[in-house]
Amino acid sequence: MNIGKNRPLRKLLLALAVSQLGDWLYNLALVAFVYDRTHSVTWTALTTAARVVPMVLLGPLGGVLADRYDRRRLMIASDAVRLATMLLLAVVATTGLPILLAPILAAASTAASSVYPPAVAATVSRMVGDRDLPAATAARSMIQSATVIAGPAGGALLLALGSPALAFGINAASFAASAVVLLTLPGGALFAPGGRSAGEAGLRAGARALWTNRLASRLVGADILCSLLYGAQTVLLLLLGHRFGHGDAGYGLLLAGYGVGGLAGAALAARLASVRRPVAAVATTLLVVATCSGLFAVVPWFAGAVALAVLVGGGSVVVEVLTDTLLARSLDEAVLARAYGLAYPASIGGIVLGSLIAAPLVAVAGLGGALIAVGAPAAAYVLIFARRTGSFPAVASSGA
């Protein structure tokens, strides 16, 4: 079946796109609002952390919930909670309510979103056959890459047109729209939970599925290393843009290169998932990403740095899409949401860790040394990941 003719899948991806756009749309407005109110870098950093940490901590619980309760209802509830938090943020922005409410509401919004990624991942694998799974997974990744670009740009435009409260209000509307789209989908088997375990037992089942499947565990490791590299480069590329004399504008162009590469990488990954040895494709792509990170340290032209950003962004998305596709093919559908609920926040945790180690690396090794250092673990991991790839068992077909 062509995924373009799969109406339930189209609606699910539309809801995902609107919901993820909302997750990114208000970030710039939130940071600007908190800094304008407090003039404190500490408060700004605290608010930024509040947006990310709950996904890392609660992502595994989101996977358990997605394997215990109706996934459509969970996603609608997630949108409803985020709609409420955005409306409350708009109230905080227009009144004199304590600024402490801003990071608290941001954390609540992220916590509510923790069920969304595993619920979507498990539902997509059920909506499509094995042949269309790579394309469907690539479409999910393209949505993520596009919203990463469009969300902050839209937030900046909203800030230019009005106050942060306007951005929060429009963001609330985006979650309402996502919920409406989900309500038009028929309930039933497509969204039925895949397992019955919950709590600690449910988490253990997801962890055991990843740990005992050598292919799955190595794929997740590759994805985490790409995320760590990305997190570090979100800091290092700011310094690189200044080193080339282009300042913040140069940083923006480098991040745009990441986004463009991500869109291209998603399209390429859909093809690579169908090759004879997709595991080898992951290892090769990971090596390209690591090598390009090191080349940032020596590239003499800014245009060359942008080209490297395109390659790193594209390669990172290829690893992500192939990882998601092969996880869906190799893991039992009954534990897929729980396994993804562990893998996804681990990837987000890699981004957080990378952003935290970037400054110390620069202090110790300089910008060039830091760029090489953050790529080195990925390059070394290729030796582990690619060793005897032919010994992996054939992945099973999934979906209908």
Coordinates of C-alpha atoms in Angstrom, one line a residue:
M1 CA 0.0 0.0 0.0
N2 CA 1.3 3.5 -0.9
I3 CA 1.4 5.6 2.3
G4 CA -0.1 8.5 0.4
K5 CA -3.3 6.5 0.0
N6 CA -3.4 5.4 3.7
R7 CA -5.9 7.9 5.1
P8 CA -5.6 7.0 8.8
L9 CA -1.8 7.3 8.5
R10 CA -2.1 10.7 6.8
K11 CA -4.3 12.0 9.6
L12 CA -2.0 10.6 12.3
L13 CA 1.0 12.3 10.6
L14 CA -1.0 15.5 10.3
A15 CA -1.8 15.5 14.0
L16 CA 1.9 14.7 14.8
A17 CA 3.0 17.6 12.6
V18 CA 0.7 20.1 14.2
S19 CA 1.5 18.8 17.7
Q20 CA 5.3 18.9 17.2
L21 CA 5.1 22.3 15.6
G22 CA 3.4 23.4 18.8
D23 CA 6.2 21.9 20.9
W24 CA 8.8 24.1 19.0
L25 CA 6.6 27.2 18.3
Y26 CA 6.6 28.6 21.8
N27 CA 10.2 27.8 22.8
L28 CA 11.7 31.1 21.6
A29 CA 8.8 33.1 23.1
L30 CA 9.2 31.3 26.4
V31 CA 12.9 32.0 26.7
A32 CA 12.4 35.6 25.6
F33 CA 9.5 36.1 28.1
V34 CA 11.5 34.7 31.1
Y35 CA 14.6 36.7 30.3
D36 CA 12.7 39.9 29.8
R37 CA 10.9 39.4 33.1
T38 CA 14.0 38.4 35.1
H39 CA 17.1 39.5 33.1
S40 CA 18.7 36.4 34.5
V41 CA 20.6 33.8 32.6
T42 CA 20.1 31.3 35.5
W43 CA 16.3 31.6 35.2
T44 CA 16.5 31.3 31.4
A45 CA 18.7 28.1 31.7
L46 CA 16.3 26.7 34.4
T47 CA 13.3 27.2 32.1
T48 CA 15.1 25.6 29.1
A49 CA 16.0 22.6 31.3
A50 CA 12.4 22.4 32.5
R51 CA 11.3 21.9 28.8
V52 CA 13.7 19.0 28.2
V53 CA 14.3 17.1 31.5
P54 CA 10.7 15.7 31.9
M55 CA 10.9 14.0 28.5
V56 CA 14.1 12.2 29.6
L57 CA 12.7 11.2 33.0
L58 CA 9.1 10.4 32.0
G59 CA 9.6 9.1 28.5
P60 CA 9.9 5.5 29.7
L61 CA 6.6 5.9 31.6
G62 CA 5.0 7.2 28.4
G63 CA 6.0 4.0 26.7
V64 CA 4.4 1.9 29.5
L65 CA 1.2 4.0 29.2
A66 CA 1.1 3.6 25.4
D67 CA 1.2 -0.2 25.9
R68 CA -1.6 -0.2 28.5
Y69 CA -4.2 2.3 27.4
D70 CA -5.8 3.3 24.1
R71 CA -3.2 5.3 22.2
R72 CA -5.6 7.6 20.5
R73 CA -7.1 8.7 23.8
L74 CA -3.6 9.2 25.3
M75 CA -2.6 11.5 22.5
I76 CA -5.8 13.5 22.7
A77 CA -5.3 13.8 26.5
S78 CA -1.7 14.9 25.8
D79 CA -2.9 17.7 23.5
A80 CA -5.5 18.8 26.0
V81 CA -3.1 19.1 28.8
R82 CA -0.6 21.1 26.6
L83 CA -3.4 23.3 25.4
A84 CA -4.2 24.1 29.1
T85 CA -0.6 24.8 29.9
M86 CA -0.2 27.2 27.0
L87 CA -3.4 29.1 28.0
L88 CA -2.0 29.4 31.5
L89 CA 1.3 30.6 30.2
A90 CA -0.5 33.3 28.3
V91 CA -2.2 34.4 31.5
V92 CA 1.2 34.5 33.3
A93 CA 2.6 36.6 30.5
T94 CA -0.1 39.1 30.6
T95 CA -0.4 39.4 34.4
G96 CA 2.0 39.8 37.4
L97 CA 1.8 36.1 38.4
P98 CA 5.1 34.7 39.7
I99 CA 7.7 33.9 37.0
L100 CA 8.3 30.5 38.7
L101 CA 5.1 29.4 37.0
A102 CA 6.7 29.6 33.6
P103 CA 9.2 26.7 34.1
I104 CA 6.6 24.7 36.0
L105 CA 4.1 25.0 33.2
A106 CA 6.8 24.3 30.6
A107 CA 7.7 21.1 32.5
A108 CA 4.1 20.1 32.7
S109 CA 3.7 20.6 29.0
T110 CA 6.7 18.4 28.2
A111 CA 5.6 15.8 30.7
A112 CA 2.2 15.6 29.0
S113 CA 4.0 15.1 25.6
S114 CA 5.9 12.0 26.9
V115 CA 3.2 9.6 25.7
Y116 CA 3.1 11.0 22.2
P117 CA 6.3 9.6 20.6
P118 CA 5.9 6.0 21.7
A119 CA 2.2 6.0 20.9
V120 CA 2.8 7.3 17.4
A121 CA 5.7 4.9 16.8
A122 CA 3.7 1.9 17.8
T123 CA 0.6 3.0 15.9
V124 CA 2.5 3.7 12.6
S125 CA 4.1 0.2 12.6
R126 CA 0.5 -1.2 12.9
M127 CA -1.0 1.1 10.2
V128 CA 1.4 0.1 7.4
G129 CA 2.9 -3.1 6.0
D130 CA 6.6 -3.9 6.2
R131 CA 7.2 -2.6 2.7
D132 CA 5.9 0.9 3.6
L133 CA 7.4 1.0 7.1
P134 CA 10.6 2.8 6.0
A135 CA 8.7 5.5 4.1
A136 CA 6.3 6.0 7.0
T137 CA 9.1 6.2 9.5
A138 CA 10.9 8.7 7.2
A139 CA 7.8 10.8 7.0
R140 CA 7.8 11.0 10.8
S141 CA 11.4 12.1 10.8
M142 CA 10.8 14.7 8.0
I143 CA 8.0 16.1 10.1
Q144 CA 10.4 16.4 13.0
S145 CA 13.1 18.1 10.9
A146 CA 10.6 20.5 9.3
T147 CA 9.0 21.5 12.7
V148 CA 12.5 22.1 14.1
I149 CA 13.0 24.7 11.4
A150 CA 9.5 26.1 11.1
G151 CA 8.7 26.2 14.8
P152 CA 11.4 28.7 16.0
A153 CA 10.9 30.7 12.8
G154 CA 7.2 31.0 13.5
G155 CA 7.9 31.8 17.1
A156 CA 10.2 34.6 16.1
L157 CA 7.6 36.0 13.7
L158 CA 4.9 35.9 16.4
L159 CA 7.2 37.7 18.8
A160 CA 7.8 40.4 16.2
L161 CA 4.0 40.8 15.7
G162 CA 3.0 40.8 19.3
S163 CA 3.8 39.7 22.9
P164 CA 4.8 36.2 24.1
A165 CA 1.2 35.8 25.2
L166 CA 0.2 35.8 21.5
A167 CA 2.7 33.0 20.8
F168 CA 1.4 31.0 23.8
G169 CA -2.2 31.5 22.6
I170 CA -1.5 30.4 19.1
N171 CA 0.4 27.4 20.4
A172 CA -2.6 26.4 22.4
A173 CA -4.6 26.5 19.2
S174 CA -2.1 24.2 17.6
F175 CA -2.7 21.5 20.2
A176 CA -6.4 22.0 19.9
A177 CA -6.1 21.4 16.1
S178 CA -4.1 18.3 16.7
A179 CA -6.7 16.9 19.1
V180 CA -9.5 17.6 16.5
V181 CA -7.6 15.7 13.8
L182 CA -7.2 12.7 16.2
L183 CA -10.9 12.8 17.0
T184 CA -11.7 12.3 13.3
L185 CA -9.7 9.0 13.4
P186 CA -11.8 5.9 14.2
G187 CA -10.9 4.2 17.4
G188 CA -10.5 0.4 17.8
A189 CA -7.7 -2.0 16.9
L190 CA -5.3 0.5 15.4
F191 CA -4.9 2.3 18.7
A192 CA -5.5 -0.6 21.1
P193 CA -2.6 -1.1 23.6
G194 CA 0.0 -3.7 22.6
G195 CA 0.7 -5.1 26.1
R196 CA -0.8 -5.3 29.5
S197 CA 2.2 -4.8 31.8
A198 CA 2.5 -1.6 33.7
G199 CA 4.7 0.1 36.2
E200 CA 8.1 -1.4 37.0
A201 CA 7.3 -4.7 35.3
G202 CA 6.4 -2.8 32.1
L203 CA 9.6 -0.9 32.2
R204 CA 11.6 -4.1 32.7
A205 CA 9.8 -5.7 29.7
G206 CA 10.9 -2.8 27.4
A207 CA 14.4 -2.7 28.8
R208 CA 14.7 -6.5 28.4
A209 CA 13.5 -6.3 24.8
L210 CA 16.2 -3.8 24.0
W211 CA 19.0 -5.5 26.0
T212 CA 18.5 -9.0 24.8
N213 CA 18.2 -8.0 21.1
R214 CA 21.7 -7.2 20.0
L215 CA 20.5 -5.5 16.9
A216 CA 18.2 -3.2 18.8
S217 CA 20.7 -2.3 21.5
R218 CA 23.4 -1.4 19.0
L219 CA 21.0 0.6 17.0
V220 CA 19.9 2.6 20.0
G221 CA 23.5 3.2 20.9
A222 CA 24.2 4.6 17.5
D223 CA 21.2 6.9 17.7
I224 CA 22.3 8.1 21.2
L225 CA 25.8 9.0 19.9
C226 CA 24.4 11.0 17.0
S227 CA 22.2 12.8 19.5
L228 CA 25.2 13.5 21.8
L229 CA 27.1 14.9 18.8
Y230 CA 24.2 17.1 17.8
G231 CA 23.7 18.4 21.4
A232 CA 27.4 19.4 21.5
Q233 CA 27.3 21.0 18.1
T234 CA 24.3 23.2 19.0
V235 CA 26.9 24.9 21.3
L236 CA 30.0 24.5 19.2
L237 CA 28.6 25.7 16.0
L238 CA 27.7 29.0 17.6
L239 CA 31.4 29.5 18.3
L240 CA 32.2 28.3 14.8
G241 CA 29.9 30.9 13.3
H242 CA 31.7 33.6 15.2
R243 CA 35.1 32.2 14.3
F244 CA 34.2 32.7 10.6
G245 CA 33.2 36.2 11.4
H246 CA 29.4 35.7 10.7
G247 CA 28.3 35.9 14.3
D248 CA 24.8 34.8 15.2
A249 CA 23.7 34.9 11.6
G250 CA 26.3 32.4 10.8
Y251 CA 25.1 30.1 13.6
G252 CA 21.6 30.4 12.2
L253 CA 22.8 29.4 8.7
L254 CA 24.7 26.4 10.1
L255 CA 21.6 25.2 12.0
A256 CA 19.5 25.7 8.8
G257 CA 22.0 23.5 7.1
Y258 CA 21.3 20.8 9.7
G259 CA 17.6 21.2 9.0
V260 CA 18.0 21.0 5.2
G261 CA 20.2 17.9 5.6
G262 CA 17.6 16.4 7.9
L263 CA 14.9 16.7 5.2
A264 CA 17.1 15.1 2.6
G265 CA 18.3 12.4 5.0
A266 CA 14.8 11.3 5.8
A267 CA 14.1 10.8 2.1
L268 CA 17.4 8.9 1.6
A269 CA 16.7 6.7 4.7
A270 CA 13.5 5.4 3.2
R271 CA 15.5 3.9 0.4
L272 CA 18.4 2.6 2.6
A273 CA 16.0 0.7 4.8
S274 CA 15.3 -1.6 1.8
V275 CA 18.9 -2.4 1.0
R276 CA 20.3 -5.9 1.7
R277 CA 22.3 -4.8 4.7
P278 CA 20.6 -1.8 6.4
V279 CA 22.8 -2.4 9.5
A280 CA 25.9 -1.7 7.4
A281 CA 24.2 1.4 6.1
V282 CA 23.8 2.7 9.7
A283 CA 27.5 2.0 10.5
T284 CA 28.6 3.8 7.3
T285 CA 26.4 6.8 7.9
L286 CA 27.6 7.0 11.6
L287 CA 31.2 7.1 10.3
V288 CA 30.3 9.9 7.9
V289 CA 28.7 11.9 10.7
A290 CA 31.7 11.5 12.9
T291 CA 34.2 12.4 10.2
C292 CA 32.3 15.5 9.2
S293 CA 32.3 16.6 12.8
G294 CA 36.1 16.5 12.8
L295 CA 36.3 18.3 9.5
F296 CA 34.5 21.3 11.0
A297 CA 37.8 21.9 12.9
V298 CA 39.8 22.4 9.7
V299 CA 37.4 23.5 7.0
P300 CA 38.7 26.9 5.7
W301 CA 35.5 28.3 4.2
F302 CA 32.2 29.1 5.8
A303 CA 30.3 27.6 2.8
G304 CA 32.2 24.4 3.4
A305 CA 31.1 24.4 7.1
V306 CA 27.5 24.8 5.9
A307 CA 27.9 21.9 3.6
L308 CA 29.3 19.8 6.4
A309 CA 26.3 20.8 8.6
V310 CA 24.0 19.5 5.8
L311 CA 25.9 16.2 5.8
V312 CA 25.8 15.8 9.6
G313 CA 22.1 16.7 9.7
G314 CA 21.3 14.3 6.9
G315 CA 23.4 11.5 8.3
S316 CA 21.9 11.9 11.8
V317 CA 18.4 11.6 10.5
V318 CA 19.4 8.6 8.4
V319 CA 20.6 6.9 11.6
E320 CA 17.4 7.9 13.4
V321 CA 15.0 6.6 10.7
L322 CA 16.9 3.4 10.1
T323 CA 17.0 2.8 13.9
D324 CA 13.2 3.4 14.2
T325 CA 12.5 1.2 11.2
L326 CA 14.7 -1.7 12.3
L327 CA 13.4 -1.5 15.9
A328 CA 9.8 -1.9 14.6
R329 CA 10.9 -4.8 12.5
S330 CA 13.0 -6.7 15.0
L331 CA 11.0 -6.2 18.3
D332 CA 7.8 -7.8 19.3
E333 CA 4.9 -5.4 18.7
A334 CA 3.6 -6.1 22.2
V335 CA 6.6 -4.3 23.7
L336 CA 7.5 -1.8 20.9
A337 CA 5.9 1.2 22.6
R338 CA 7.7 0.4 25.9
A339 CA 11.0 -0.1 24.1
Y340 CA 10.6 3.1 22.2
G341 CA 9.6 4.9 25.4
L342 CA 13.1 4.0 26.6
A343 CA 15.0 4.6 23.4
Y344 CA 13.5 8.1 22.6
P345 CA 14.3 9.8 25.9
A346 CA 17.7 8.2 25.9
S347 CA 18.3 10.0 22.6
I348 CA 17.0 13.2 24.1
G349 CA 19.3 12.6 27.0
G350 CA 22.2 12.3 24.6
I351 CA 21.4 15.8 23.3
V352 CA 21.3 17.2 26.8
L353 CA 24.6 15.6 27.7
G354 CA 26.3 16.8 24.5
S355 CA 25.2 20.4 25.2
L356 CA 26.6 20.1 28.8
I357 CA 30.0 18.8 27.8
A358 CA 30.6 21.2 24.9
A359 CA 31.9 24.2 27.0
P360 CA 34.3 22.1 29.2
L361 CA 35.7 20.5 26.0
V362 CA 36.4 23.9 24.5
A363 CA 38.0 25.0 27.7
V364 CA 40.3 22.0 27.7
A365 CA 41.0 21.4 23.9
G366 CA 39.8 24.6 22.1
L367 CA 37.1 24.7 19.5
G368 CA 38.9 22.6 17.0
G369 CA 39.8 19.9 19.6
A370 CA 36.2 19.9 20.9
L371 CA 34.7 19.4 17.4
I372 CA 37.0 16.4 16.9
A373 CA 36.4 15.0 20.4
V374 CA 32.6 14.9 20.1
G375 CA 32.9 12.9 16.9
A376 CA 35.5 10.5 18.2
P377 CA 33.1 8.3 20.2
A378 CA 30.8 7.8 17.2
A379 CA 33.8 6.9 15.0
A380 CA 35.0 4.4 17.7
Y381 CA 31.5 3.0 18.1
V382 CA 31.4 2.0 14.4
L383 CA 33.9 -0.7 15.2
I384 CA 31.6 -2.1 17.8
F385 CA 28.4 -1.6 15.8
A386 CA 29.7 -3.0 12.5
R387 CA 31.6 -6.0 13.9
R388 CA 30.1 -9.2 12.5
T389 CA 27.0 -7.4 11.3
G390 CA 26.2 -10.5 9.2
S391 CA 25.5 -12.4 12.4
F392 CA 22.4 -10.4 13.2
P393 CA 19.2 -12.4 12.7
A394 CA 16.9 -11.4 9.9
V395 CA 14.4 -8.7 11.0
A396 CA 10.8 -9.7 11.1
S397 CA 8.1 -8.1 9.1
S398 CA 5.6 -6.0 11.0
G399 CA 2.4 -4.2 10.3
A400 CA -0.5 -5.3 8.3

